[in-house]
N, CA, C and O atoms as a DFTB+ gen file, in Angstrom:
212 C
 N C O
     1  1       3.840     -49.264     -42.737
     2  2       5.134     -49.079     -42.092
     3  2       6.051     -50.220     -42.538
     4  3       5.645     -51.382     -42.561
     5  1       7.274     -49.879     -42.885
     6  2       8.173     -50.931     -43.344
     7  2       8.902     -51.589     -42.172
     8  3       8.815     -51.141     -41.029
     9  1       9.607     -52.642     -42.485
    10  2      10.279     -53.425     -41.447
    11  2      11.299     -52.622     -40.652
    12  3      11.398     -52.781     -39.436
    13  1      12.049     -51.769     -41.318
    14  2      13.075     -50.990     -40.616
    15  2      12.425     -50.055     -39.603
    16  3      12.925     -49.910     -38.488
    17  1      11.324     -49.425     -39.975
    18  2      10.624     -48.535     -39.041
    19  2      10.105     -49.312     -37.837
    20  3      10.182     -48.838     -36.704
    21  1       9.578     -50.503     -38.087
    22  2       9.079     -51.337     -36.993
    23  2      10.209     -51.735     -36.053
    24  3      10.060     -51.690     -34.832
    25  1      11.333     -52.123     -36.630
    26  2      12.484     -52.520     -35.814
    27  2      13.012     -51.319     -35.039
    28  3      13.406     -51.456     -33.881
    29  1      13.026     -50.143     -35.663
    30  2      13.481     -48.939     -34.961
    31  2      12.608     -48.644     -33.743
    32  3      13.118     -48.289     -32.680
    33  1      11.302     -48.791     -33.900
    34  2      10.390     -48.567     -32.771
    35  2      10.624     -49.603     -31.682
    36  3      10.617     -49.281     -30.494
    37  1      10.829     -50.844     -32.094
    38  2      11.105     -51.922     -31.142
    39  2      12.397     -51.635     -30.376
    40  3      12.456     -51.817     -29.161
    41  1      13.427     -51.186     -31.091
    42  2      14.711     -50.873     -30.463
    43  2      14.543     -49.750     -29.444
    44  3      15.069     -49.833     -28.334
    45  1      13.825     -48.719     -29.813
    46  2      13.621     -47.592     -28.893
    47  2      12.907     -48.048     -27.626
    48  3      13.280     -47.647     -26.524
    49  1      11.894     -48.875     -27.774
    50  2      11.162     -49.395     -26.616
    51  2      12.073     -50.257     -25.742
    52  3      12.057     -50.141     -24.517
    53  1      12.861     -51.116     -26.374
    54  2      13.764     -51.991     -25.620
    55  2      14.847     -51.189     -24.895
    56  3      15.232     -51.532     -23.778
    57  1      15.337     -50.123     -25.531
    58  2      16.333     -49.266     -24.880
    59  2      15.763     -48.628     -23.621
    60  3      16.426     -48.568     -22.586
    61  1      14.521     -48.151     -23.722
    62  2      13.876     -47.531     -22.562
    63  2      13.659     -48.544     -21.446
    64  3      13.882     -48.244     -20.273
    65  1      13.222     -49.743     -21.816
    66  2      13.002     -50.791     -20.817
    67  2      14.313     -51.185     -20.139
    68  3      14.355     -51.385     -18.925
    69  1      15.379     -51.294     -20.926
    70  2      16.686     -51.639     -20.372
    71  2      17.160     -50.556     -19.408
    72  3      17.638     -50.865     -18.316
    73  1      17.034     -49.298     -19.799
    74  2      17.459     -48.207     -18.924
    75  2      16.663     -48.203     -17.625
    76  3      17.224     -47.971     -16.555
    77  1      15.375     -48.454     -17.709
    78  2      14.527     -48.511     -16.517
    79  2      14.991     -49.633     -15.587
    80  3      15.085     -49.442     -14.375
    81  1      15.276     -50.788     -16.155
    82  2      15.754     -51.914     -15.347
    83  2      17.094     -51.605     -14.686
    84  3      17.305     -51.925     -13.516
    85  1      17.986     -50.987     -15.433
    86  2      19.296     -50.629     -14.875
    87  2      19.117     -49.666     -13.707
    88  3      19.765     -49.811     -12.670
    89  1      18.242     -48.692     -13.877
    90  2      17.985     -47.730     -12.803
    91  2      17.374     -48.402     -11.580
    92  3      17.721     -48.072     -10.446
    93  1      16.460     -49.347     -11.813
    94  2      15.791     -50.032     -10.706
    95  2      16.729     -50.982      -9.971
    96  3      16.748     -51.017      -8.741
    97  1      17.502     -51.748     -10.726
    98  2      18.322     -52.809     -10.133
    99  2      19.663     -52.301      -9.606
   100  3      20.227     -52.883      -8.679
   101  1      20.169     -51.228     -10.190
   102  2      21.505     -50.735      -9.837
   103  2      22.556     -51.832      -9.907
   104  3      23.532     -51.822      -9.156
   105  1      22.347     -52.778     -10.816
   106  2      23.267     -53.907     -10.956
   107  2      23.231     -54.369     -12.406
   108  3      22.245     -54.949     -12.859
   109  1      24.310     -54.109     -13.126
   110  2      24.348     -54.480     -14.536
   111  2      24.379     -55.986     -14.744
   112  3      24.147     -56.462     -15.856
   113  1      24.662     -56.741     -13.688
   114  2      24.714     -58.193     -13.801
   115  2      23.442     -58.874     -13.314
   116  3      23.395     -60.102     -13.228
   117  1      22.415     -58.102     -12.996
   118  2      21.130     -58.680     -12.589
   119  2      20.559     -59.471     -13.766
   120  3      20.671     -59.058     -14.920
   121  1      19.953     -60.600     -13.456
   122  2      19.427     -61.471     -14.514
   123  2      18.492     -60.733     -15.466
   124  3      18.571     -60.915     -16.681
   125  1      17.609     -59.902     -14.918
   126  2      16.649     -59.185     -15.756
   127  2      17.347     -58.205     -16.697
   128  3      16.924     -58.026     -17.839
   129  1      18.404     -57.578     -16.218
   130  2      19.160     -56.625     -17.034
   131  2      19.863     -57.363     -18.174
   132  3      19.879     -56.891     -19.311
   133  1      20.434     -58.504     -17.867
   134  2      21.134     -59.288     -18.890
   135  2      20.161     -59.760     -19.968
   136  3      20.467     -59.684     -21.158
   137  1      18.997     -60.246     -19.556
   138  2      17.991     -60.699     -20.528
   139  2      17.543     -59.533     -21.407
   140  3      17.436     -59.680     -22.625
   141  1      17.284     -58.389     -20.803
   142  2      16.853     -57.214     -21.569
   143  2      17.947     -56.764     -22.536
   144  3      17.659     -56.366     -23.665
   145  1      19.184     -56.828     -22.095
   146  2      20.306     -56.444     -22.945
   147  2      20.438     -57.380     -24.142
   148  3      20.683     -56.936     -25.263
   149  1      20.274     -58.665     -23.900
   150  2      20.347     -59.639     -24.995
   151  2      19.198     -59.451     -25.981
   152  3      19.375     -59.614     -27.188
   153  1      18.029     -59.109     -25.466
   154  2      16.874     -58.862     -26.332
   155  2      17.133     -57.647     -27.220
   156  3      16.834     -57.665     -28.415
   157  1      17.688     -56.599     -26.629
   158  2      18.042     -55.405     -27.400
   159  2      19.105     -55.745     -28.439
   160  3      19.026     -55.284     -29.578
   161  1      20.081     -56.532     -28.064
   162  2      21.139     -56.940     -28.985
   163  2      20.561     -57.677     -30.193
   164  3      20.985     -57.448     -31.326
   165  1      19.609     -58.545     -29.950
   166  2      18.954     -59.277     -31.038
   167  2      18.243     -58.314     -31.983
   168  3      18.328     -58.460     -33.202
   169  1      17.549     -57.340     -31.428
   170  2      16.851     -56.349     -32.251
   171  2      17.842     -55.508     -33.054
   172  3      17.585     -55.181     -34.213
   173  1      18.963     -55.162     -32.448
   174  2      19.984     -54.391     -33.165
   175  2      20.588     -55.210     -34.305
   176  3      20.859     -54.679     -35.382
   177  1      20.795     -56.494     -34.067
   178  2      21.292     -57.369     -35.135
   179  2      20.287     -57.464     -36.274
   180  3      20.669     -57.468     -37.445
   181  1      19.015     -57.539     -35.938
   182  2      17.958     -57.582     -36.946
   183  2      17.974     -56.301     -37.780
   184  3      17.851     -56.345     -39.004
   185  1      18.127     -55.168     -37.109
   186  2      18.208     -53.876     -37.802
   187  2      19.406     -53.860     -38.748
   188  3      19.303     -53.411     -39.890
   189  1      20.529     -54.349     -38.265
   190  2      21.745     -54.384     -39.074
   191  2      21.546     -55.234     -40.328
   192  3      21.985     -54.852     -41.413
   193  1      20.893     -56.373     -40.187
   194  2      20.635     -57.233     -41.346
   195  2      19.744     -56.527     -42.367
   196  3      19.974     -56.623     -43.573
   197  1      18.731     -55.821     -41.881
   198  2      17.816     -55.125     -42.789
   199  2      18.497     -53.978     -43.526
   200  3      18.210     -53.732     -44.697
   201  1      19.393     -53.281     -42.844
   202  2      20.031     -52.119     -43.473
   203  2      21.205     -52.512     -44.364
   204  3      21.663     -51.703     -45.172
   205  1      21.693     -53.731     -44.230
   206  2      22.821     -54.174     -45.060
   207  2      22.386     -55.014     -46.254
   208  3      23.220     -55.644     -46.904
   209  1      21.105     -55.027     -46.544
   210  2      20.615     -55.797     -47.704
   211  2      21.008     -55.125     -48.988
   212  3      20.687     -55.621     -50.068
């Protein structure tokens, strides 16, 4: 499996985790939601770097 496929799987997992947290917390400013969002953002940036090579 190449790096882009791995990052895509990671992104999908992080998106699901973020959505679950949002549903549980009902607060987009909850600390856990913000951390999960930043983690997803980092993965998306990584994907962007790989696809723009």
